[in-house]
XYZ file of C-alpha atoms in Angstrom:
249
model
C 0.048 23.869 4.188
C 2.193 26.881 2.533
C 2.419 27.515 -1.208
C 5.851 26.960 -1.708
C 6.990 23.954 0.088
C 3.179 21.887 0.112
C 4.171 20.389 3.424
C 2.005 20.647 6.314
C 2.720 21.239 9.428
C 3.624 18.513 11.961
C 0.829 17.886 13.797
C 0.631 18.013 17.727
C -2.072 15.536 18.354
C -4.005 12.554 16.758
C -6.746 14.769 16.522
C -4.347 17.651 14.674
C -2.883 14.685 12.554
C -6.493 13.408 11.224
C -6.897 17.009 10.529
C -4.026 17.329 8.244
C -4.835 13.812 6.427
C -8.319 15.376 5.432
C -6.554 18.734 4.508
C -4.806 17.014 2.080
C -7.489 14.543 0.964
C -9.495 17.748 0.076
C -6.177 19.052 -2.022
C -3.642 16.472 -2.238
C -0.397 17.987 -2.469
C 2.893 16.899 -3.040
C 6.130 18.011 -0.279
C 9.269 18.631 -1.231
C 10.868 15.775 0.511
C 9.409 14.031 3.147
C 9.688 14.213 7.130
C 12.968 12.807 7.855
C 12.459 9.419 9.802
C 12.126 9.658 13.633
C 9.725 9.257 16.847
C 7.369 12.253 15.554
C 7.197 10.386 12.672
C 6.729 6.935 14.257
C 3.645 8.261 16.180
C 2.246 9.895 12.975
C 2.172 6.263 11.660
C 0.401 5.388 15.069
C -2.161 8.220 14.841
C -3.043 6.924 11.552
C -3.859 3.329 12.242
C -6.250 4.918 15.274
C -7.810 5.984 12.867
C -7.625 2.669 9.955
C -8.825 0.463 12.521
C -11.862 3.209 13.657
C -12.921 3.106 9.666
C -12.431 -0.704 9.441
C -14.628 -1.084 12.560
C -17.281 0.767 11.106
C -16.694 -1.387 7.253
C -17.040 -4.579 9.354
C -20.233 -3.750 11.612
C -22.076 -2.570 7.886
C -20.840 -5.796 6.375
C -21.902 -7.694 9.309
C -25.381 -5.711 9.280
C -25.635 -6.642 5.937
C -24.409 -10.379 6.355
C -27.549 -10.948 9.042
C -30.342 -9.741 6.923
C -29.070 -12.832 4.110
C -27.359 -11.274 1.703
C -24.599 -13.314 0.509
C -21.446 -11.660 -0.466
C -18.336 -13.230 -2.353
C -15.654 -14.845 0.114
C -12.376 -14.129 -0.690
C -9.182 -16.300 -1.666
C -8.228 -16.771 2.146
C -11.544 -18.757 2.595
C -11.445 -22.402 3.770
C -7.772 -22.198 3.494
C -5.506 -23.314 6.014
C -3.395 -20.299 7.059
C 0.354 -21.724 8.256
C 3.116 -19.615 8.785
C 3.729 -19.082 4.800
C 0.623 -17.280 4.255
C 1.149 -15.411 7.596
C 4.876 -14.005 6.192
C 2.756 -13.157 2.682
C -0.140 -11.042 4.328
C 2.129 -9.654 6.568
C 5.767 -9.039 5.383
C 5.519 -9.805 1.752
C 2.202 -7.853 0.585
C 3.014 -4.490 1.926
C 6.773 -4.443 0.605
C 5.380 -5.410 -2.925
C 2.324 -3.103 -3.156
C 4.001 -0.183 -1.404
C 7.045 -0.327 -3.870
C 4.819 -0.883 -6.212
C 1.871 1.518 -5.835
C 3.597 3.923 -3.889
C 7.321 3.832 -4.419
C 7.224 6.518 -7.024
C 4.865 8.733 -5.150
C 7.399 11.240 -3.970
C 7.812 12.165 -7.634
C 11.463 12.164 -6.915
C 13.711 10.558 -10.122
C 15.773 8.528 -8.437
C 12.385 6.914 -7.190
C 10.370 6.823 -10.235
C 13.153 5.135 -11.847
C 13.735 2.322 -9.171
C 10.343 1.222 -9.487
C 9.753 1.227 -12.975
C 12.963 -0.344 -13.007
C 11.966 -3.457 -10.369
C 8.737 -3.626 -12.493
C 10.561 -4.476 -15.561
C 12.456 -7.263 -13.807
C 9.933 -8.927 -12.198
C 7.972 -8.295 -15.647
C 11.279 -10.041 -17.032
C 11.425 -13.220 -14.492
C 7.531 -13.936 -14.969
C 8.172 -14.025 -18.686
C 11.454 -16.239 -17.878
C 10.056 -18.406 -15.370
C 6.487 -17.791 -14.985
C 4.524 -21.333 -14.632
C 7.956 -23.333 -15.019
C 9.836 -25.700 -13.176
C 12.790 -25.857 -14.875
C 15.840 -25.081 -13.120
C 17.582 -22.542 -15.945
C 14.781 -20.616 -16.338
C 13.574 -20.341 -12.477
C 17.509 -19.275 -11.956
C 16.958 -16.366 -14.264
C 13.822 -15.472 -13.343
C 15.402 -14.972 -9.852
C 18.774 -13.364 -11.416
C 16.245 -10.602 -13.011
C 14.562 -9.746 -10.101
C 17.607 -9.542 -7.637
C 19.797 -7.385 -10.504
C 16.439 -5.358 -10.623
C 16.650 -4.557 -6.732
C 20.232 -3.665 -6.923
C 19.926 -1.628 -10.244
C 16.817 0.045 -8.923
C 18.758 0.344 -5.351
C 21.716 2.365 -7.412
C 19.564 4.900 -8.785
C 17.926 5.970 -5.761
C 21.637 6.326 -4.150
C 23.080 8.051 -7.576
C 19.627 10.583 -7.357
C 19.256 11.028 -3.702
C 19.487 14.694 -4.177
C 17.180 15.402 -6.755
C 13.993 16.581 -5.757
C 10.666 16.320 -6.868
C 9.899 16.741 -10.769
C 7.958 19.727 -11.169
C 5.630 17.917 -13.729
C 4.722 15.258 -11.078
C 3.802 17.802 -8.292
C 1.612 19.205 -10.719
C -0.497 16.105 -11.752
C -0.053 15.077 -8.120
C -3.851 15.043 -7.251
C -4.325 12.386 -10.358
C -1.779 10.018 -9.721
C -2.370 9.934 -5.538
C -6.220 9.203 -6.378
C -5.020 6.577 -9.859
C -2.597 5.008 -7.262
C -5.368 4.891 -4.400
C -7.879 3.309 -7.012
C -5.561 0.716 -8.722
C -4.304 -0.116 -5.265
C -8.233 -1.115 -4.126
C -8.646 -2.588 -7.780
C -5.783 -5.447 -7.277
C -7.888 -6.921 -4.261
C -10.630 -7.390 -6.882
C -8.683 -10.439 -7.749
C -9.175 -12.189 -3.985
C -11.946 -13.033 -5.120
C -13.429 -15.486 -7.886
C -13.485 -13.738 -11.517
C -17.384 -14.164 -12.169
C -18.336 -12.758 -8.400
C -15.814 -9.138 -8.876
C -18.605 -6.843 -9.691
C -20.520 -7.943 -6.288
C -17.136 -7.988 -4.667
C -16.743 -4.224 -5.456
C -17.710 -2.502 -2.121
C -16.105 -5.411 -0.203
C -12.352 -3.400 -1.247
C -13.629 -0.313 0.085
C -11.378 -0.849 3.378
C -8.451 -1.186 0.637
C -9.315 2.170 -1.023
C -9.726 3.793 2.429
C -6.716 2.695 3.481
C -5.072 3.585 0.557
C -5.912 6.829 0.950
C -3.783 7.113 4.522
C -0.862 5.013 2.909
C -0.407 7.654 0.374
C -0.586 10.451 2.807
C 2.077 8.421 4.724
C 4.268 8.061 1.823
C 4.383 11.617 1.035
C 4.849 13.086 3.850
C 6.950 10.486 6.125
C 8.437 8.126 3.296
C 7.948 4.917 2.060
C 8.819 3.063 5.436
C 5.987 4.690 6.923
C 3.075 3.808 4.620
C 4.754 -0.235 5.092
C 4.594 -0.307 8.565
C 1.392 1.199 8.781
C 0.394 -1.917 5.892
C 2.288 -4.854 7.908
C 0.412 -3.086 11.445
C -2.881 -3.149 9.335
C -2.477 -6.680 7.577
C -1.412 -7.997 11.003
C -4.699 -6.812 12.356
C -6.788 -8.556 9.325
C -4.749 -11.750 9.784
C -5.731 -11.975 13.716
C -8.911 -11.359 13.534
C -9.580 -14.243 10.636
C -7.077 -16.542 13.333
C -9.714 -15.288 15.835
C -12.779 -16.235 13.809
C -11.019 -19.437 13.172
C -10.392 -20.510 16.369
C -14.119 -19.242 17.516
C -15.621 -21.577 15.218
């Protein structure tokens, strides 16, 4: 990691690419720009769900220890339901482009970024106040008007500032917002589960806050499509292994 630029070097190895995702867990710091997209890059994203599925072993095999010595913990929202092909495309597709536009979108500091998402924010802000709980036609029409103009508005500023770099301002309260993002990223699974059970549920998003923590490092450092595919690879893994448990019982 050098002064000027933040970046660290690529790394040679899944051992020399952990290394650089604790560097900058010990001092998160903000590149430039990110690595531009390409097989190095691809097989960072691999290297990195080595290591998500090592730390989700380990999270399982505790919660599993702790499961057979009868202590109860809170289920979550995916319990007892019947997962079709709907839910699949949700947990899969849907949930990582949301919460990585969302959560990490604007992590690059750059302001053709920042202003996308706060931009799709406000219009999906805009259709749940025009639509939200409705089923009239008008208003569902709308709601889906404001989100689509919001995409293409929010698509236009990231073309119209593709050049601009990071804000200087945001590179400096980089360390805050990576660990805010991290933390409000595990907080949102607090809802999975019922309202009166979310203080017991709180260790049970530890594998969202871990993860987090390599999705941000993703972001930063090989873009936004990175820290998605390593979500979808990671979501697709959850998914099969409730299928699994399903089809075991």
């Amino acid at each position: 990691m050098t002064v000027g630029t933040t970046s660290l070097a690529r790394a040679n190895s899944t051992r020399g690419e952990w290394a650089n995702f604790a560097a900058f867990l010990k001092q998160p710091a903000l590149p430039e720009r990110a690595n531009a997209p390409g097989l190095a890059s691809l097989v960072a994203v691999l290297r990195l769900l080595l290591l998500d599925l090592a730390v989700m072993g380990v999270l399982l095999a505790i919660a599993s220890a702790v499961m057979a010595i009868g202590i109860d913990v809170p289920e979550t929202a995916l319990a007892g339901v019947e997962i079709g092909p709907g839910i699949i495309f949700a947990v899969i597709v849907f949930a990582p482009l949301a919460e990585e536009i969302a959560f990490r979108g604007w992590l690059s500091g750059r302001p053709g970024h920042v202003l996308a998402v706060l931009v799709i924010l406000g219009a999906v802000a805009m259709a749940v106040a025009l639509g939200g709980g409705s089923t009239d036609p008008g208003a569902l029409h709308g709601a889906a008007l404001a989100v689509v103009g919001g995409m293409l508005i929010g698509l236009a500023a990231v073309f119209a500032l593709r050049k601009r770099g990071r804000m200087g301002w945001f590179a400096a309260v980089f360390p805050a917002l990576f660990w805010l993002s991290t933390l409000g990223f595990a907080s949102i699974h607090l809802f999975n589960f019922p309202a009166d059970e979310m203080a017991m549920a709180l260790p049970l998003v530890l594998p969202q806050f871990a993860i987090g923590t390599m999705l941000g490092y993703l972001r930063v450092h090989y873009g936004l499509w990175a820290s998605i595919l390593l979500h979808l690879l990671h979501n697709g893994a959850f998914i099969s292994l409730v299928l699994l448990a399903g089809g075991a019982a």
